[in-house]
PDB file of C-alpha atoms in Angstrom:
ATOM      1  CA  UNK A  38     140.270 -78.170 145.126  1.00 51.00           C
ATOM      2  CA  UNK A  39     137.360 -77.788 147.516  1.00 71.00           C
ATOM      3  CA  UNK A  40     136.782 -74.601 149.489  1.00 86.00           C
ATOM      4  CA  UNK A  41     135.382 -74.669 153.003  1.00 89.00           C
ATOM      5  CA  UNK A  42     132.190 -72.622 153.145  1.00 89.00           C
ATOM      6  CA  UNK A  43     129.451 -72.203 155.754  1.00 88.00           C
ATOM      7  CA  UNK A  44     126.546 -70.892 153.725  1.00 91.00           C
ATOM      8  CA  UNK A  45     123.997 -73.639 154.292  1.00 90.00           C
ATOM      9  CA  UNK A  46     125.194 -74.126 157.895  1.00 88.00           C
ATOM     10  CA  UNK A  47     124.847 -77.843 157.250  1.00 90.00           C
ATOM     11  CA  UNK A  48     127.884 -80.073 156.672  1.00 92.00           C
ATOM     12  CA  UNK A  49     126.885 -82.079 153.581  1.00 94.00           C
ATOM     13  CA  UNK A  50     125.267 -79.114 151.845  1.00 94.00           C
ATOM     14  CA  UNK A  51     128.279 -76.886 152.522  1.00 93.00           C
ATOM     15  CA  UNK A  52     130.677 -79.602 151.351  1.00 95.00           C
ATOM     16  CA  UNK A  53     128.860 -79.703 148.007  1.00 96.00           C
ATOM     17  CA  UNK A  54     128.898 -75.889 147.679  1.00 95.00           C
ATOM     18  CA  UNK A  55     132.628 -75.860 148.366  1.00 94.00           C
ATOM     19  CA  UNK A  56     133.473 -78.314 145.574  1.00 95.00           C
ATOM     20  CA  UNK A  57     130.748 -77.764 142.985  1.00 96.00           C
ATOM     21  CA  UNK A  58     130.676 -74.482 141.050  1.00 96.00           C
ATOM     22  CA  UNK A  59     127.202 -75.373 139.744  1.00 98.00           C
ATOM     23  CA  UNK A  60     125.892 -75.913 143.283  1.00 97.00           C
ATOM     24  CA  UNK A  61     127.190 -72.471 144.283  1.00 96.00           C
ATOM     25  CA  UNK A  62     125.487 -70.847 141.266  1.00 97.00           C
ATOM     26  CA  UNK A  63     122.205 -72.646 141.983  1.00 97.00           C
ATOM     27  CA  UNK A  64     122.361 -71.735 145.682  1.00 96.00           C
ATOM     28  CA  UNK A  65     122.800 -68.070 144.787  1.00 96.00           C
ATOM     29  CA  UNK A  66     119.927 -68.311 142.315  1.00 97.00           C
ATOM     30  CA  UNK A  67     117.658 -69.672 145.072  1.00 96.00           C
ATOM     31  CA  UNK A  68     118.732 -66.978 147.538  1.00 93.00           C
ATOM     32  CA  UNK A  69     115.614 -64.801 147.538  1.00 92.00           C
ATOM     33  CA  UNK A  70     112.445 -64.851 149.637  1.00 91.00           C
ATOM     34  CA  UNK A  71     113.756 -67.711 151.774  1.00 91.00           C
ATOM     35  CA  UNK A  72     116.384 -67.871 154.554  1.00 89.00           C
ATOM     36  CA  UNK A  73     119.901 -68.016 153.159  1.00 89.00           C
ATOM     37  CA  UNK A  74     120.605 -71.434 154.711  1.00 90.00           C
ATOM     38  CA  UNK A  75     117.576 -72.918 152.955  1.00 93.00           C
ATOM     39  CA  UNK A  76     118.616 -71.423 149.610  1.00 94.00           C
ATOM     40  CA  UNK A  77     122.173 -72.727 149.797  1.00 95.00           C
ATOM     41  CA  UNK A  78     120.978 -76.080 151.150  1.00 96.00           C
ATOM     42  CA  UNK A  79     118.831 -76.471 148.022  1.00 97.00           C
ATOM     43  CA  UNK A  80     121.534 -77.822 145.686  1.00 97.00           C
ATOM     44  CA  UNK A  81     122.237 -80.706 148.101  1.00 97.00           C
ATOM     45  CA  UNK A  82     118.524 -81.556 148.278  1.00 97.00           C
ATOM     46  CA  UNK A  83     118.343 -81.592 144.465  1.00 97.00           C
ATOM     47  CA  UNK A  84     121.455 -83.794 144.227  1.00 97.00           C
ATOM     48  CA  UNK A  85     120.111 -86.256 146.814  1.00 96.00           C
ATOM     49  CA  UNK A  86     116.852 -86.561 144.875  1.00 96.00           C
ATOM     50  CA  UNK A  87     118.509 -86.887 141.458  1.00 96.00           C
ATOM     51  CA  UNK A  88     121.275 -89.191 142.662  1.00 93.00           C
ATOM     52  CA  UNK A  89     124.907 -89.199 141.578  1.00 89.00           C
ATOM     53  CA  UNK A  90     128.115 -87.669 142.883  1.00 89.00           C
ATOM     54  CA  UNK A  91     127.624 -84.084 141.762  1.00 92.00           C
ATOM     55  CA  UNK A  92     125.068 -81.753 140.222  1.00 96.00           C
ATOM     56  CA  UNK A  93     125.220 -82.043 136.451  1.00 97.00           C
ATOM     57  CA  UNK A  94     124.107 -79.112 134.288  1.00 98.00           C
ATOM     58  CA  UNK A  95     123.526 -81.437 131.300  1.00 98.00           C
ATOM     59  CA  UNK A  96     121.272 -83.751 133.335  1.00 97.00           C
ATOM     60  CA  UNK A  97     119.232 -80.876 134.790  1.00 98.00           C
ATOM     61  CA  UNK A  98     118.965 -79.104 131.422  1.00 98.00           C
ATOM     62  CA  UNK A  99     117.264 -82.087 129.750  1.00 98.00           C
ATOM     63  CA  UNK A 100     115.238 -83.248 132.767  1.00 97.00           C
ATOM     64  CA  UNK A 101     111.511 -83.426 132.082  1.00 97.00           C
ATOM     65  CA  UNK A 102     110.255 -79.979 133.250  1.00 97.00           C
ATOM     66  CA  UNK A 103     107.178 -81.301 135.070  1.00 97.00           C
ATOM     67  CA  UNK A 104     109.199 -84.014 136.781  1.00 97.00           C
ATOM     68  CA  UNK A 105     111.814 -81.442 137.823  1.00 98.00           C
ATOM     69  CA  UNK A 106     109.116 -79.206 139.336  1.00 97.00           C
ATOM     70  CA  UNK A 107     107.810 -82.241 141.236  1.00 97.00           C
ATOM     71  CA  UNK A 108     111.347 -83.033 142.439  1.00 97.00           C
ATOM     72  CA  UNK A 109     111.793 -79.468 143.729  1.00 97.00           C
ATOM     73  CA  UNK A 110     108.311 -79.350 145.268  1.00 97.00           C
ATOM     74  CA  UNK A 111     108.632 -82.628 147.179  1.00 96.00           C
ATOM     75  CA  UNK A 112     108.538 -82.095 150.949  1.00 94.00           C
ATOM     76  CA  UNK A 113     110.646 -80.384 152.152  1.00 92.00           C
ATOM     77  CA  UNK A 114     110.428 -78.153 149.079  1.00 95.00           C
ATOM     78  CA  UNK A 115     113.664 -76.699 147.724  1.00 95.00           C
ATOM     79  CA  UNK A 116     112.172 -73.184 147.840  1.00 96.00           C
ATOM     80  CA  UNK A 117     109.065 -71.304 148.885  1.00 94.00           C
ATOM     81  CA  UNK A 118     108.188 -71.118 145.165  1.00 95.00           C
ATOM     82  CA  UNK A 119     109.388 -74.510 143.885  1.00 95.00           C
ATOM     83  CA  UNK A 120     107.630 -74.266 140.508  1.00 96.00           C
ATOM     84  CA  UNK A 121     109.123 -70.990 139.339  1.00 96.00           C
ATOM     85  CA  UNK A 122     112.516 -71.813 140.866  1.00 97.00           C
ATOM     86  CA  UNK A 123     112.643 -75.219 139.190  1.00 97.00           C
ATOM     87  CA  UNK A 124     112.099 -73.444 135.873  1.00 97.00           C
ATOM     88  CA  UNK A 125     114.865 -70.922 136.648  1.00 97.00           C
ATOM     89  CA  UNK A 126     117.323 -73.653 137.632  1.00 98.00           C
ATOM     90  CA  UNK A 127     116.658 -75.460 134.347  1.00 98.00           C
ATOM     91  CA  UNK A 128     117.061 -72.220 132.375  1.00 98.00           C
ATOM     92  CA  UNK A 129     120.385 -71.590 134.133  1.00 98.00           C
ATOM     93  CA  UNK A 130     121.616 -75.101 133.335  1.00 98.00           C
ATOM     94  CA  UNK A 131     120.421 -74.869 129.721  1.00 98.00           C
ATOM     95  CA  UNK A 132     122.383 -71.619 129.365  1.00 98.00           C
ATOM     96  CA  UNK A 133     125.500 -73.209 130.884  1.00 98.00           C
ATOM     97  CA  UNK A 134     125.224 -76.150 128.473  1.00 98.00           C
ATOM     98  CA  UNK A 135     124.730 -73.866 125.451  1.00 98.00           C
ATOM     99  CA  UNK A 136     127.422 -71.329 126.351  1.00 97.00           C
ATOM    100  CA  UNK A 137     129.965 -73.274 128.435  1.00 96.00           C
ATOM    101  CA  UNK A 138     129.363 -76.970 127.642  1.00 97.00           C
ATOM    102  CA  UNK A 139     127.827 -77.353 131.101  1.00 97.00           C
ATOM    103  CA  UNK A 140     130.964 -76.198 132.930  1.00 97.00           C
ATOM    104  CA  UNK A 141     129.781 -73.696 135.569  1.00 97.00           C
ATOM    105  CA  UNK A 142     133.319 -72.655 136.525  1.00 97.00           C
ATOM    106  CA  UNK A 143     133.869 -71.486 132.940  1.00 97.00           C
ATOM    107  CA  UNK A 144     131.671 -68.490 133.797  1.00 97.00           C
ATOM    108  CA  UNK A 145     134.520 -67.015 135.836  1.00 97.00           C
ATOM    109  CA  UNK A 146     137.526 -68.892 134.494  1.00 95.00           C
ATOM    110  CA  UNK A 147     139.788 -66.554 132.554  1.00 91.00           C
ATOM    111  CA  UNK A 148     137.863 -63.353 133.321  1.00 95.00           C
ATOM    112  CA  UNK A 149     140.571 -60.686 133.046  1.00 96.00           C
ATOM    113  CA  UNK A 150     138.807 -58.008 135.090  1.00 97.00           C
ATOM    114  CA  UNK A 151     136.082 -57.658 137.680  1.00 97.00           C
ATOM    115  CA  UNK A 152     133.981 -55.743 135.157  1.00 97.00           C
ATOM    116  CA  UNK A 153     134.208 -58.608 132.667  1.00 97.00           C
ATOM    117  CA  UNK A 154     133.268 -61.131 135.360  1.00 97.00           C
ATOM    118  CA  UNK A 155     130.287 -59.027 136.429  1.00 97.00           C
ATOM    119  CA  UNK A 156     129.120 -58.902 132.812  1.00 97.00           C
ATOM    120  CA  UNK A 157     129.378 -62.705 132.532  1.00 97.00           C
ATOM    121  CA  UNK A 158     127.401 -63.197 135.749  1.00 97.00           C
ATOM    122  CA  UNK A 159     124.716 -60.704 134.710  1.00 97.00           C
ATOM    123  CA  UNK A 160     124.232 -62.722 131.518  1.00 97.00           C
ATOM    124  CA  UNK A 161     123.112 -65.751 133.555  1.00 97.00           C
ATOM    125  CA  UNK A 162     119.350 -66.425 133.611  1.00 96.00           C
ATOM    126  CA  UNK A 163     117.909 -65.351 136.960  1.00 95.00           C
ATOM    127  CA  UNK A 164     120.870 -63.117 137.830  1.00 96.00           C
ATOM    128  CA  UNK A 165     120.190 -59.391 138.048  1.00 94.00           C
ATOM    129  CA  UNK A 166     122.903 -56.873 138.915  1.00 95.00           C
ATOM    130  CA  UNK A 167     122.588 -57.200 142.700  1.00 94.00           C
ATOM    131  CA  UNK A 168     122.725 -61.005 142.644  1.00 95.00           C
ATOM    132  CA  UNK A 169     125.662 -60.884 140.208  1.00 97.00           C
ATOM    133  CA  UNK A 170     127.554 -58.451 142.461  1.00 96.00           C
ATOM    134  CA  UNK A 171     126.932 -60.552 145.581  1.00 94.00           C
ATOM    135  CA  UNK A 172     128.114 -63.708 143.801  1.00 95.00           C
ATOM    136  CA  UNK A 173     131.164 -61.866 142.462  1.00 97.00           C
ATOM    137  CA  UNK A 174     131.989 -60.812 146.029  1.00 95.00           C
ATOM    138  CA  UNK A 175     131.500 -64.415 147.197  1.00 94.00           C
ATOM    139  CA  UNK A 176     133.891 -65.672 144.515  1.00 96.00           C
ATOM    140  CA  UNK A 177     136.490 -63.068 145.492  1.00 94.00           C
ATOM    141  CA  UNK A 178     136.211 -63.373 149.252  1.00 93.00           C
ATOM    142  CA  UNK A 179     135.780 -67.124 149.643  1.00 92.00           C
ATOM    143  CA  UNK A 180     136.756 -68.911 146.420  1.00 93.00           C
ATOM    144  CA  UNK A 181     139.931 -67.007 145.539  1.00 93.00           C
ATOM    145  CA  UNK A 182     138.561 -65.746 142.198  1.00 95.00           C
ATOM    146  CA  UNK A 183     140.056 -62.259 142.194  1.00 95.00           C
ATOM    147  CA  UNK A 184     140.479 -60.682 138.757  1.00 96.00           C
ATOM    148  CA  UNK A 185     141.747 -57.114 138.700  1.00 96.00           C
ATOM    149  CA  UNK A 186     139.152 -54.678 140.042  1.00 97.00           C
ATOM    150  CA  UNK A 187     136.874 -57.378 141.462  1.00 96.00           C
ATOM    151  CA  UNK A 188     136.085 -55.439 144.644  1.00 95.00           C
ATOM    152  CA  UNK A 189     135.049 -52.353 142.660  1.00 96.00           C
ATOM    153  CA  UNK A 190     132.880 -54.456 140.325  1.00 97.00           C
ATOM    154  CA  UNK A 191     131.155 -56.046 143.324  1.00 95.00           C
ATOM    155  CA  UNK A 192     130.295 -52.587 144.657  1.00 93.00           C
ATOM    156  CA  UNK A 193     129.550 -52.342 148.381  1.00 92.00           C
ATOM    157  CA  UNK A 194     129.462 -56.166 148.590  1.00 92.00           C
ATOM    158  CA  UNK A 195     133.163 -56.271 147.741  1.00 93.00           C
ATOM    159  CA  UNK A 196     134.218 -54.106 150.682  1.00 90.00           C
ATOM    160  CA  UNK A 197     136.651 -55.686 153.091  1.00 89.00           C
ATOM    161  CA  UNK A 198     135.345 -56.198 156.624  1.00 85.00           C
ATOM    162  CA  UNK A 199     131.725 -55.621 155.573  1.00 80.00           C
ATOM    163  CA  UNK A 200     128.852 -57.838 156.697  1.00 83.00           C
ATOM    164  CA  UNK A 201     126.356 -57.196 153.931  1.00 79.00           C
ATOM    165  CA  UNK A 202     125.671 -60.488 152.191  1.00 84.00           C
ATOM    166  CA  UNK A 203     126.345 -64.206 151.885  1.00 81.00           C
ATOM    167  CA  UNK A 204     129.822 -63.275 150.618  1.00 88.00           C
ATOM    168  CA  UNK A 205     130.720 -62.301 154.193  1.00 84.00           C
ATOM    169  CA  UNK A 206     129.407 -65.385 155.983  1.00 83.00           C
ATOM    170  CA  UNK A 207     132.120 -67.678 157.265  1.00 84.00           C
ATOM    171  CA  UNK A 208     130.317 -69.126 160.285  1.00 77.00           C
ATOM    172  CA  UNK A 209     127.509 -68.565 162.823  1.00 78.00           C
ATOM    173  CA  UNK A 210     128.928 -65.265 164.182  1.00 78.00           C
ATOM    174  CA  UNK A 211     129.189 -63.568 160.797  1.00 80.00           C
ATOM    175  CA  UNK A 212     125.741 -64.898 159.905  1.00 78.00           C
ATOM    176  CA  UNK A 213     124.318 -63.014 162.893  1.00 82.00           C
ATOM    177  CA  UNK A 214     126.123 -59.818 161.776  1.00 86.00           C
ATOM    178  CA  UNK A 215     124.833 -60.085 158.182  1.00 81.00           C
ATOM    179  CA  UNK A 216     121.294 -60.707 159.469  1.00 79.00           C
ATOM    180  CA  UNK A 217     121.552 -57.628 161.702  1.00 84.00           C
ATOM    181  CA  UNK A 218     122.726 -55.525 158.750  1.00 80.00           C
ATOM    182  CA  UNK A 219     119.797 -56.721 156.627  1.00 79.00           C
ATOM    183  CA  UNK A 220     117.344 -55.857 159.413  1.00 81.00           C
ATOM    184  CA  UNK A 221     118.856 -52.365 159.647  1.00 82.00           C
ATOM    185  CA  UNK A 222     118.514 -51.901 155.894  1.00 78.00           C
ATOM    186  CA  UNK A 223     114.875 -53.031 155.992  1.00 81.00           C
ATOM    187  CA  UNK A 224     114.105 -50.687 158.879  1.00 82.00           C
ATOM    188  CA  UNK A 225     115.791 -47.775 157.089  1.00 81.00           C
ATOM    189  CA  UNK A 226     113.840 -48.455 153.890  1.00 80.00           C
ATOM    190  CA  UNK A 227     110.596 -48.659 155.868  1.00 82.00           C
ATOM    191  CA  UNK A 228     111.334 -45.365 157.634  1.00 83.00           C
ATOM    192  CA  UNK A 229     112.158 -43.681 154.318  1.00 82.00           C
ATOM    193  CA  UNK A 230     108.910 -44.930 152.797  1.00 83.00           C
ATOM    194  CA  UNK A 231     106.937 -43.659 155.802  1.00 83.00           C
ATOM    195  CA  UNK A 232     108.666 -40.254 155.590  1.00 83.00           C
ATOM    196  CA  UNK A 233     107.825 -39.974 151.892  1.00 82.00           C
ATOM    197  CA  UNK A 234     104.228 -40.959 152.555  1.00 80.00           C
ATOM    198  CA  UNK A 235     104.074 -38.302 155.290  1.00 76.00           C
ATOM    199  CA  UNK A 236     105.331 -35.608 152.923  1.00 73.00           C
ATOM    200  CA  UNK A 237     102.902 -36.676 150.213  1.00 67.00           C
ATOM    201  CA  UNK A 238     100.041 -36.448 152.737  1.00 61.00           C
TER     202      UNK A 238
END
């Protein structure tokens, strides 16, 4: 059953994210150093260029690496760094094929606890702890994947009523709130760095 999401803020891209677990995983993987909408729009761009009904982990895993880089780099590029991201997407799909027979949803299917789910997500190529926690929060808040203790495992991203990450974006208004939070965090980090530099001087 498809879930209605508004992460790419673009109908066809969001429709794919809502029905394709692999598209959601790839979108989260791409979500760094580019606007969130571009990252989560990436899976749709890849699908349109590869053809077919859905993203297929098997097909991506065995795709010629140079050709896949070219596909991701074609204008408009899937990411600011299409070469390294193309490699990461292939590594993710190769892992899913090796560990889960290409079934992305198997990563969270049957996870008994939030801690177990976090561990599974952290094992994915390209997923550090923060990315794993944000995706865990996204699964819990928008996809109904809620094993026991999922909010705790997601850390601050699992908090109810928070506007910290993509997990909290359900439309244009919440997008503005999440952006504002990120700006505040950046400003706070900058101020802290300046204060430390001042003390060191």
